[in-house]
Coordinates of C-alpha atoms and ligand atoms in Angstrom, one line a residue:
X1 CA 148.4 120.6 94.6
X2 CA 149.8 117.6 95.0
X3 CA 154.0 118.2 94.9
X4 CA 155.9 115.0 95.9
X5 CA 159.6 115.6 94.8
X6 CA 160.7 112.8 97.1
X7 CA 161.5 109.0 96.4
X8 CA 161.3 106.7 98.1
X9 CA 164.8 104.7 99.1
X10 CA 165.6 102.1 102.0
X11 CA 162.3 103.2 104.2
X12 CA 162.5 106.8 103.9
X13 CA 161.7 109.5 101.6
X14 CA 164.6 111.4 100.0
X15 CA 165.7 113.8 97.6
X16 CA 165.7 113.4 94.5
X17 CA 169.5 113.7 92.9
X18 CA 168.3 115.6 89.9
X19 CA 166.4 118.8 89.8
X20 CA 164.4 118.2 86.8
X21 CA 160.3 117.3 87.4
X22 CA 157.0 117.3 85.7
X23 CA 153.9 117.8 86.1
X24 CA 150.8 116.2 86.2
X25 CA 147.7 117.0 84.5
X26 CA 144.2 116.1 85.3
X27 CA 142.8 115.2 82.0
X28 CA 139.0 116.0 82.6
X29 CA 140.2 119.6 83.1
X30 CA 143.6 120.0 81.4
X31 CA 144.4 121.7 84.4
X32 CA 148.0 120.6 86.6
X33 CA 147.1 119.1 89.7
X34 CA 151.2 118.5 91.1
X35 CA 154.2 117.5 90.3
X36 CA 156.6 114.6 90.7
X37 CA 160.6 114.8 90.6
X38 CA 162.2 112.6 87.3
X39 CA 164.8 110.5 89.2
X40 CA 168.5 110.0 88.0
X41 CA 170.2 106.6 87.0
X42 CA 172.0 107.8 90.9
X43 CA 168.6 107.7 92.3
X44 CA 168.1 104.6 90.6
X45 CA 171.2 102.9 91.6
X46 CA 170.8 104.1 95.3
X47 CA 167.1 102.0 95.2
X48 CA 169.1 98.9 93.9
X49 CA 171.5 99.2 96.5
X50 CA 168.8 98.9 98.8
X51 CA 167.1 96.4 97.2
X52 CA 169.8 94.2 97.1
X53 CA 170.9 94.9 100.9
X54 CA 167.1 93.8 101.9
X55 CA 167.1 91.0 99.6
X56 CA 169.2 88.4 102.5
X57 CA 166.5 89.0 105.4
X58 CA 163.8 89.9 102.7
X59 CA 164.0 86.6 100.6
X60 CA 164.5 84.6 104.5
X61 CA 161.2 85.8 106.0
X62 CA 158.6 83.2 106.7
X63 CA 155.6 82.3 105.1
X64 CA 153.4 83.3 107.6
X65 CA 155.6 87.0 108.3
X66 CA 154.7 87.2 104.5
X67 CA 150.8 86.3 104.7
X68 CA 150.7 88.6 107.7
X69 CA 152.4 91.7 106.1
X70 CA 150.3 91.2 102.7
X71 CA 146.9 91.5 104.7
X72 CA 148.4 94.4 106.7
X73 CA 148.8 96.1 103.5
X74 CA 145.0 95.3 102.3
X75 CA 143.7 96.6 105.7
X76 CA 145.3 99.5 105.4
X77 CA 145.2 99.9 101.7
X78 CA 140.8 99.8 103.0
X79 CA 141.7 102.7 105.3
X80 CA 142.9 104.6 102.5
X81 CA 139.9 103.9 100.0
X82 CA 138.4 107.3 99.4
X83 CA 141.4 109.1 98.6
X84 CA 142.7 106.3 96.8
X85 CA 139.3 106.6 94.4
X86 CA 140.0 110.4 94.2
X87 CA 143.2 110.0 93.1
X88 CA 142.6 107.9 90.1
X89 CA 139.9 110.2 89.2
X90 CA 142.3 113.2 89.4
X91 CA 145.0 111.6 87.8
X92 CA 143.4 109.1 84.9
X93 CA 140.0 111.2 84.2
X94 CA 138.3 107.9 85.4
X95 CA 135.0 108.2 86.8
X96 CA 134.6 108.1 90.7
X97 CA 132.2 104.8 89.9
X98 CA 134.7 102.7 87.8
X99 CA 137.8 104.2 90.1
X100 CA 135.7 102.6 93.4
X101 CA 134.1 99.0 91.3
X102 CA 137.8 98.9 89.1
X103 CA 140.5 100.2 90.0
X104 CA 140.6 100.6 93.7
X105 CA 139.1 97.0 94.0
X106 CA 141.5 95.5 92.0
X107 CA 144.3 96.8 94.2
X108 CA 142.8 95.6 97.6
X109 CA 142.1 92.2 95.8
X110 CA 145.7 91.7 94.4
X111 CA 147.3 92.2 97.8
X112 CA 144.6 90.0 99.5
X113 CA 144.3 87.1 97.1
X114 CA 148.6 87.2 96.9
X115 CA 147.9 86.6 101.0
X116 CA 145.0 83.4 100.0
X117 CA 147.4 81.9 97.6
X118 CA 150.6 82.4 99.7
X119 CA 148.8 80.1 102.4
X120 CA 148.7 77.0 99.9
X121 CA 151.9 78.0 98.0
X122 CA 154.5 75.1 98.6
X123 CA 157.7 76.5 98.4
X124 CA 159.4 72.5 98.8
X125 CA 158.3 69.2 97.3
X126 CA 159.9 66.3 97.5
X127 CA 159.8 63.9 94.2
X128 CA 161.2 60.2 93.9
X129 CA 164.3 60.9 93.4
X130 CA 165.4 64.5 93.9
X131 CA 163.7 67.6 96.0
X132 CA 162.5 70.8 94.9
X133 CA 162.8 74.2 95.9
X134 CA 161.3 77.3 94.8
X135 CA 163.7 80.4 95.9
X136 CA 163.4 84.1 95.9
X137 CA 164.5 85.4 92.5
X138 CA 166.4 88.6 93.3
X139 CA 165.6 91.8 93.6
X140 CA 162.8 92.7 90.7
X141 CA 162.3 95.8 88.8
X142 CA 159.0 96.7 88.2
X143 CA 157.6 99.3 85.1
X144 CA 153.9 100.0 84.9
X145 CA 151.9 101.9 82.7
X146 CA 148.8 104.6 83.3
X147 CA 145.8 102.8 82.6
X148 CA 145.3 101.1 85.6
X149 CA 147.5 102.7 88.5
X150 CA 147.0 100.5 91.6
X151 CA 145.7 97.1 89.2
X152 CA 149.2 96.5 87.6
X153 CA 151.3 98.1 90.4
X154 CA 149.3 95.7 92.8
X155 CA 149.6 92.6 91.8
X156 CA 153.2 93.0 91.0
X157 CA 154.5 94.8 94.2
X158 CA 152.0 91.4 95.9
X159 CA 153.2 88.9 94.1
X160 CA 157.0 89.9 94.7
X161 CA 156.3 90.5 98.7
X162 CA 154.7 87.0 98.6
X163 CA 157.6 85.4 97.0
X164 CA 160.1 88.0 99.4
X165 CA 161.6 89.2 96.6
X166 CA 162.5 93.4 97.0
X167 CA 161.6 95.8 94.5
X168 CA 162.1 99.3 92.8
X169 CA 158.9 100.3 91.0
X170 CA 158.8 103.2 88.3
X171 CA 155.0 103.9 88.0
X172 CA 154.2 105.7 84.9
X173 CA 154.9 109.4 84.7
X174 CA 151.4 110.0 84.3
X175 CA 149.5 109.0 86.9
X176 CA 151.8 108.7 89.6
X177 CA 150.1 109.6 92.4
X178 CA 148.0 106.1 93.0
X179 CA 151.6 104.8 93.6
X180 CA 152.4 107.4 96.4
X181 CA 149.5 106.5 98.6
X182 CA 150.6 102.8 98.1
X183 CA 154.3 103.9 99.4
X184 CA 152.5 105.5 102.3
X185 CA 150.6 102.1 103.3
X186 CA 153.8 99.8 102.7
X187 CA 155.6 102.4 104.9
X188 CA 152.6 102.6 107.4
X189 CA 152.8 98.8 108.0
X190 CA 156.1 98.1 108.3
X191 CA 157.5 97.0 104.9
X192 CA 161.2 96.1 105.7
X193 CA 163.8 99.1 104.8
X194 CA 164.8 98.3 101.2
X195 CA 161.8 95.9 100.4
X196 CA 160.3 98.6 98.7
X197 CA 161.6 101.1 97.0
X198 CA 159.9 104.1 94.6
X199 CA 161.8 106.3 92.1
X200 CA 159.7 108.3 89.7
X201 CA 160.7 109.4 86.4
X202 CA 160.8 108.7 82.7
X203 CA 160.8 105.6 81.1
X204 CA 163.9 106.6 78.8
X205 CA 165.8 107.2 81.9
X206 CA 164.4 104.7 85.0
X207 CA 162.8 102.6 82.8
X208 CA 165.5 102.1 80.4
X209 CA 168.0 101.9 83.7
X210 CA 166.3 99.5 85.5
X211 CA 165.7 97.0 82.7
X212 CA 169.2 97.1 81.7
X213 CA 170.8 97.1 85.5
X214 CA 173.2 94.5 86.6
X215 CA 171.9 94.3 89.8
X216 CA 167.9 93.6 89.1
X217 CA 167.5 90.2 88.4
X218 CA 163.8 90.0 86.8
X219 CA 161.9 92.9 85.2
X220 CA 158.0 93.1 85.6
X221 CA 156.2 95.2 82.5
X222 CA 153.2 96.1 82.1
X223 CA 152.6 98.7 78.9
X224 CA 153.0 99.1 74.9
X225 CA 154.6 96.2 72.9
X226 CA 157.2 99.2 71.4
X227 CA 158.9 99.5 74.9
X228 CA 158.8 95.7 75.9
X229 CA 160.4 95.1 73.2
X230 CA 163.0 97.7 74.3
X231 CA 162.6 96.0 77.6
X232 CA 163.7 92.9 76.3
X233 CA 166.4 93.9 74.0
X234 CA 168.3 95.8 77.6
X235 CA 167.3 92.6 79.7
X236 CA 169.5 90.0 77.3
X237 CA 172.3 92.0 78.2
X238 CA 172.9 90.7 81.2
X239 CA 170.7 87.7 80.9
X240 CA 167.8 89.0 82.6
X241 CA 164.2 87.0 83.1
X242 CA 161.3 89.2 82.1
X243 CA 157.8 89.4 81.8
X244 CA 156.0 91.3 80.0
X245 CA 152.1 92.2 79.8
X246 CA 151.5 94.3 76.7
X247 CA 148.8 94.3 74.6
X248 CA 145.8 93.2 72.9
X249 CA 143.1 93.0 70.1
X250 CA 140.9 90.5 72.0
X251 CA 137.8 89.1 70.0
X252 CA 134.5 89.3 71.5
X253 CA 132.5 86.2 69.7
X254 CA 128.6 86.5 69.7
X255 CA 126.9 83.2 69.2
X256 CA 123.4 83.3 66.7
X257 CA 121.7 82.0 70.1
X258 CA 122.6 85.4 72.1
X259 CA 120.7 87.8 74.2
X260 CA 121.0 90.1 71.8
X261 CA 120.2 93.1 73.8
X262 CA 122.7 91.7 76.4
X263 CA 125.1 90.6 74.2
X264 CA 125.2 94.4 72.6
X265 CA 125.1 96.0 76.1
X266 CA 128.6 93.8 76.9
X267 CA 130.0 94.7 73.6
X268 CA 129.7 98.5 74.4
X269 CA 130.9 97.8 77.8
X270 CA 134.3 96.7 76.4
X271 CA 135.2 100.2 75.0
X272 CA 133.4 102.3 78.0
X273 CA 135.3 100.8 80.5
X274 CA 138.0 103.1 81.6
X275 CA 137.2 104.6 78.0
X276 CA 138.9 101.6 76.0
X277 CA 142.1 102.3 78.1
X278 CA 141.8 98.8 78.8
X279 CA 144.5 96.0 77.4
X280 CA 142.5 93.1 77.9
X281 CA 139.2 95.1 76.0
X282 CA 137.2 93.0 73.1
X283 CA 137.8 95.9 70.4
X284 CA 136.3 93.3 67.8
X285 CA 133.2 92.1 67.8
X286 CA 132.2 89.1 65.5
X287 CA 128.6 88.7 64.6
X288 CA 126.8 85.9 62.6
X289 CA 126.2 87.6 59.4
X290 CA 122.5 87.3 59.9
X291 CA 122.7 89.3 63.2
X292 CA 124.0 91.8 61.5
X293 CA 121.3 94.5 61.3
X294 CA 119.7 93.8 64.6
X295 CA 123.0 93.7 66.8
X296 CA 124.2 96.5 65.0
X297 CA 121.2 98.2 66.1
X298 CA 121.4 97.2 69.7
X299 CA 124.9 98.2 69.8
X300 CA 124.2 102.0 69.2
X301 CA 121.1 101.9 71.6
X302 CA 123.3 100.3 74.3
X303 CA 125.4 103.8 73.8
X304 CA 122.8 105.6 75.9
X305 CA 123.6 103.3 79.0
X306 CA 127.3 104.9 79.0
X307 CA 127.1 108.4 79.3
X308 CA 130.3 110.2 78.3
X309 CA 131.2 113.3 80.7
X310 CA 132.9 114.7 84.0
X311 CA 134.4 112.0 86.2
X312 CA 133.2 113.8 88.9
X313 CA 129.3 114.1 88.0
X314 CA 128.5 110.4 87.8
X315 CA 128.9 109.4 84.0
X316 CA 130.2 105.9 83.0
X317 CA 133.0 107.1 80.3
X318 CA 135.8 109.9 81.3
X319 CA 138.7 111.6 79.3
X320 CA 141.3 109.4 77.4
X321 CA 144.4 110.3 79.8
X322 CA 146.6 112.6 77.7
X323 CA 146.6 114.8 74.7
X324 CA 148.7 112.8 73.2
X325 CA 146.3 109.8 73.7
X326 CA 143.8 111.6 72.3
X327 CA 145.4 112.6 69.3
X328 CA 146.2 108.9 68.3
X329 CA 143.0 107.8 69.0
X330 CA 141.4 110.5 66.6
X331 CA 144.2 109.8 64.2
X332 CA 142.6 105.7 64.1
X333 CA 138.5 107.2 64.1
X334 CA 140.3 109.1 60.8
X335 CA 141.9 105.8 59.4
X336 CA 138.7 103.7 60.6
X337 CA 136.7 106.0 57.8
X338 CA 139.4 106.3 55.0
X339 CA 139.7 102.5 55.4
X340 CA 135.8 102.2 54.4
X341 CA 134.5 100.8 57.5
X342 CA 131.3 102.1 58.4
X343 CA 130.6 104.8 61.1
X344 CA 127.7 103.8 63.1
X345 CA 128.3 105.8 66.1
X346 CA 131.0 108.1 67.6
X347 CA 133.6 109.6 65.3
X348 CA 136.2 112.6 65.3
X349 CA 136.5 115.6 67.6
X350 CA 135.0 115.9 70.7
X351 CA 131.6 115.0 71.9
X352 CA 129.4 118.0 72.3
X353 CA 129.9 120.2 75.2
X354 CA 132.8 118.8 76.2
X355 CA 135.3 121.1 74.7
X356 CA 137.7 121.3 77.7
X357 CA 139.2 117.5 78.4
X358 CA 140.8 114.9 76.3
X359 CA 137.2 113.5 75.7
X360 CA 136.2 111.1 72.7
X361 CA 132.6 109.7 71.5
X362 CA 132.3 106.2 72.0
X363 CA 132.6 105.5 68.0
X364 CA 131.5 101.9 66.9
X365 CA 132.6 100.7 62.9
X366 CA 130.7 98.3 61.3
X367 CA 131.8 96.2 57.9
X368 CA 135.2 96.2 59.0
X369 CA 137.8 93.9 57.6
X370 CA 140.1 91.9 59.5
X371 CA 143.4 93.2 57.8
X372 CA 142.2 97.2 58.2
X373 CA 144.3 98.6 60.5
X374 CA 141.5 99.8 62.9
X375 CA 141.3 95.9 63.4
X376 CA 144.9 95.2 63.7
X377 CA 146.2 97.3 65.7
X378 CA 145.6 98.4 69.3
X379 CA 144.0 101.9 69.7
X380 CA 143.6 102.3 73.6
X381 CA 140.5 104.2 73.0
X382 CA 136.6 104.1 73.2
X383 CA 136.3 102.1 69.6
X384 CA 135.0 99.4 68.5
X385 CA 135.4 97.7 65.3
X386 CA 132.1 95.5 64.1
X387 CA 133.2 92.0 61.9
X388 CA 131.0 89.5 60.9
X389 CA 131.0 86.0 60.3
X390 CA 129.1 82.6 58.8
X391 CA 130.8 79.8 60.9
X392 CA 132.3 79.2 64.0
X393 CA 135.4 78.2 62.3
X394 CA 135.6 81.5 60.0
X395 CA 135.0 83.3 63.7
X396 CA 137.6 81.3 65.1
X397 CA 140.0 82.2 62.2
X398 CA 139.3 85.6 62.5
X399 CA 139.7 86.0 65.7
X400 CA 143.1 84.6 65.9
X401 CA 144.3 86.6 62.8
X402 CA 146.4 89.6 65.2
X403 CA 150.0 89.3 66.5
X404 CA 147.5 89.7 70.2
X405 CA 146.3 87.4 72.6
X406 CA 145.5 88.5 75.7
X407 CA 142.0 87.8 75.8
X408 CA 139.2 86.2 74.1
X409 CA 134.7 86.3 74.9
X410 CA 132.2 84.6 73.8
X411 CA 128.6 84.6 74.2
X412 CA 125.6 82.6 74.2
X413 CA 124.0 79.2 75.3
X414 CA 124.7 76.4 73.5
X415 CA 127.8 74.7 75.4
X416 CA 129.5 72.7 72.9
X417 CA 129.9 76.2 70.8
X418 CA 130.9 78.0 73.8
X419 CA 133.5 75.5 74.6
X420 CA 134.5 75.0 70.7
X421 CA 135.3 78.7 70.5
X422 CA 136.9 79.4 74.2
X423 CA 139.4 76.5 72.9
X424 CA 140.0 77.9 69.3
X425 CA 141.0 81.1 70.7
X426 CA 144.5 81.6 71.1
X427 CA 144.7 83.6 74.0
X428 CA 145.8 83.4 77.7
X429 CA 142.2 84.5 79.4
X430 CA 139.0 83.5 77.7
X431 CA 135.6 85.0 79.5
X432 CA 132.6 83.1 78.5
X433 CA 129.2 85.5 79.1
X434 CA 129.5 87.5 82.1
X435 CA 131.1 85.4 84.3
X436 CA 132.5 87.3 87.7
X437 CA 136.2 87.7 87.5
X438 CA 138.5 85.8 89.4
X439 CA 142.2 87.2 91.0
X440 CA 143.2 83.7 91.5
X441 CA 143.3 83.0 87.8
X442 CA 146.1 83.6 85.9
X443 CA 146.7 86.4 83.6
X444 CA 148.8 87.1 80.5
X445 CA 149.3 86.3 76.9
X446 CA 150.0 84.3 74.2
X447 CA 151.7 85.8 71.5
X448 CA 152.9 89.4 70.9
X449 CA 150.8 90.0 74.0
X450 CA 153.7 89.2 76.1
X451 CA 155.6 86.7 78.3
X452 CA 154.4 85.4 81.6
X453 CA 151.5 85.1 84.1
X454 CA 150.6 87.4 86.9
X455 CA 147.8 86.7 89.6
X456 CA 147.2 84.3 92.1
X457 CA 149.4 81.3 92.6
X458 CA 151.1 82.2 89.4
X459 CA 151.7 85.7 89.8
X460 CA 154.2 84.5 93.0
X461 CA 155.6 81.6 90.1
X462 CA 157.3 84.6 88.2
X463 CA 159.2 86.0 91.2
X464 CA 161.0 82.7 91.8
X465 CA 163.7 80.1 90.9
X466 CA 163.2 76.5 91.0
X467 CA 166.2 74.9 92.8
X468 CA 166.8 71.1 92.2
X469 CA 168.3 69.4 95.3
X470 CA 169.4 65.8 94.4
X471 CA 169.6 63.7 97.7
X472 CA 168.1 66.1 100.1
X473 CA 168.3 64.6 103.8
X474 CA 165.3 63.9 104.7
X475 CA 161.7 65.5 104.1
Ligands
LIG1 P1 154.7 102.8 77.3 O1 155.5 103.9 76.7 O2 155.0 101.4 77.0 O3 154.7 103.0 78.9 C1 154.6 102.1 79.9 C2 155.7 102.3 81.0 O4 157.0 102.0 80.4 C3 155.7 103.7 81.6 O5 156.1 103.7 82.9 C4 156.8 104.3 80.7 O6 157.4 105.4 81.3 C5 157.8 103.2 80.6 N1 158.8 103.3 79.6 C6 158.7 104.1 78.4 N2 159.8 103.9 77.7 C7 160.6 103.0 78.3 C8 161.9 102.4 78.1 N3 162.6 102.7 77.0 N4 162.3 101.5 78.9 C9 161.6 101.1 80.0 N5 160.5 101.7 80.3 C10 159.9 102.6 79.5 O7 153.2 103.1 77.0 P2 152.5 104.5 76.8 O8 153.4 105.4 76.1 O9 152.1 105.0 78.1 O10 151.3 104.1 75.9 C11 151.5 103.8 74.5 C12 150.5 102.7 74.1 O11 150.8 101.5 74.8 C13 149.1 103.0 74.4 O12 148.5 103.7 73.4 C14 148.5 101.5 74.4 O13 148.2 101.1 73.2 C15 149.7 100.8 75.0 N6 149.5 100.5 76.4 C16 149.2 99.2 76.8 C17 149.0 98.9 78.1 C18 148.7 97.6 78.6 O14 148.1 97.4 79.7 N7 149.0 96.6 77.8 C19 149.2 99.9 79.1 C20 149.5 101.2 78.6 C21 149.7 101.5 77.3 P3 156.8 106.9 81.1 O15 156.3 107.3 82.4 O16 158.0 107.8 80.7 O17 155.8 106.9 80.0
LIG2 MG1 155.3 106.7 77.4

């Protein structure tokens, strides 16, 4: 059992103020595998406090003390790595593979890419006629979701440290653990007292406390576009900057002159990964209509390559992370069907065998339209929905018609199309084929997929004000 009542406040672990807590289920076996205390608005407000008291020396400390602590924390963060993997398993269902290649990679490279782009940051620059300066903003807030528990924790808690700005972070309620053993590292190297702070607990209580405090000056989000907006609505208050990563119903564009085997293989890819949990997923492929039997085709035989099962026994696709998950993801395989899309693969209830865990089949629809709601809306599940079109233009249109854009991908050769449709996508991260991925890029979205950048150079942007100094002495 993993029981950890405590929070973390000004460089030690305390008691929580409240005596409520929850606990924490392991959704490959349903069974509880610990606990974590819910924090009070007190607890909350004792974290501020010693945010805010860090934030003079915090904000102060050099470059260099900055670059230094951030590669601390990824050498350390490698000395944790098996029990970091285990965790996410425990905690998300997500198979021991994807929570080594994923998630616990995309932690160490978030604190170690914040330390590369620290080194070239410029933090003065001196114009013509006036000087600028790029200052600490305050002390942040930070609210993350489940799906990824070290990815969006990481580059936020990195980006702040880079820019010295202290934090209070509420990781989600339901996978809180991955956020413990980051604690334990930040506290193992020597994070200043108050730089970091940790109080668990729900999002109507910390969340909703930290996004309307007087004292947090910039709110970090990462989750549903229902809370954000909530987010937002709290942050005005008090005229707070915020940024928000919610999420998305990215296009993935096939191009008549595509590998189709690999371009079906990549398709499926986009709704094993961390079983569709995934905000930046392609949950539409669009397919020249004359494809349309043949990709189809390749789609369902790519299924095979993804293996749904026990995170722990080597398959590629786990459990969705709650019950409650699972029931809206079945509720949209139901609404898929009485739209009249067609069910190629997948579909309601479990998979066979798999009666204990929140599992779902992979389930791909085919002939769907882009105003069904299986196409609109974000389902945070293993499910694809199959479009096609005749021009780039039409695949271009259709792609953009969703309130999302997070993401966009396109495949295939010819470079003027590949460049034509990576522009007509309105979205803040377009992949083109499988391209590796790259932490110094920025990340975020246009449109109802949020406000603001994270990664790299521009992950640090976010945490800071620009100060204008007219007739600085000297350089
Ligand atoms: P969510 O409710 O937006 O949760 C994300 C985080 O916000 C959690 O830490 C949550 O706390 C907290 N929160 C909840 N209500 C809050 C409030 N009023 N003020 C401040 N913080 C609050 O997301 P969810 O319920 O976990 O998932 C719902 C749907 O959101 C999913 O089905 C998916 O479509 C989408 N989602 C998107 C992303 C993404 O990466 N874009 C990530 C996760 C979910 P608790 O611990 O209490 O939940
Ligand atoms: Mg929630």
């Amino acid at each position: 059992m993993r029981n950890y009542l405590k929070h973390y406040i000004n460089g030690e672990w305390v008691e929580s103020t409240g005596s409520e807590t929850e606990e924490v289920i392991n959704p490959a076996t349903e069974e509880v595998i610990g606990k974590i205390s819910l924090g009070t608005k007190e607890d909350l407000d004792k974290a501020v406090q010693a945010a805010r008291d860090a934030f003079p020396s915090f904000s102060q400390t050099s470059k260099e003390e900055r670059i230094k602590m951030l590669e601390d924390i990824a050498k350390e963060y490698e000395n944790r790595k098996d029990e970091i993997i285990e965790t996410i398993t425990d905690e998300l269902g997500s198979p021991l593979k994807i929570s080594e290649k994923v998630h616990y990679m995309m932690g160490y490279n978030h604190f170690s890419q914040a330390a590369e782009s620290l080194k070239d940051f410029s933090f003065m620059e001196h114009h013509d006629g006036h000087t600028r300066v790029k200052e600490t903003i305050g002390v942040s807030g930070l609210i993350t979701p489940w799906n990824f528990p070290t990815n969006q924790t990481s580059t936020k808690i990195a980006s702040a440290f880079a820019a010295g700005s202290p934090v209070v972070l509420k990781p989600s309620e339901l996978t809180p653990f991955a956020a413990i053993i980051l604690t334990e590292i930040f506290d193992k190297v020597g994070v200043p007292k108050g730089a970091f702070n940790l109080v668990n607990g729900s999002g109507s209580v910390i969340g909703d406390g930290i996004s309307s405090h007087p004292d947090i000056d910039f709110v970090s989000f990462t989750g549903s576009g229902a809370t954000g907006e909530k987010i937002m609505k709290n942050a005005a208050e008090t005229i707070k900057r915020v940024a928000l990563e919610l999420g998305g119903k990215s296009p993935l564009v096939i191009l008549d002159d595509a590998n189709v085997e690999e371009a079906a293989k990549a398709a499926v890819n986009h709704i094993a990964t961390n079983s569709g949990q995934v905000c930046s997923a392609a949950t539409r492929t669009l397919i020249p209509s004359s494809m349309k039997e043949e990709f189809e085709k390749a789609m369902v035989d790519a299924l095979s390559e993804f293996p749904v099962g026990d995170p722990r026994e080597g398959n590629y696709v786990g459990p969705l992370v709650s019950k409650k998950q699972w029931d809206t993801v079945q509720s949209y395989i139901e609404k898929g069907m009485d739209e009249g899309a067609t069910l190629i693969a997948g579909g309601t209830g479990k998979p066979e065998g798999l009666d204990t865990g929140y599992y779902v089949k992979p389930t791909i629809f085919t002939d769907v339209k882009n105003d069904m709601v299986i196409a609109q809306e974000e389902i945070f599940g293993p499910v694809m929905s199959v479009l096609t079109y005749d021009t780039i233009e039409e695949a271009i249109e259709i792609s953009n018609d969703v309130v999302y854009g997070l993401a966009g991908y396109v495949y295939g050769k010819d470079p003027e199309t590949l460049r034509r449709t990576a522009s007509g996508i309105r979205a803040g991260r377009i992949k083109v084929n499988d391209t590796k991925a790259d932490f110094s890029a920025p990340f975020g979205g246009y449109k109802q997929s949020g406000i603001g950048r994270e990664w790299g150079d521009y992950g640090i942007d976010e945490y800071l004000e620009v100060k204008t100094i007219l007739g600085y002495p000297g350089k």
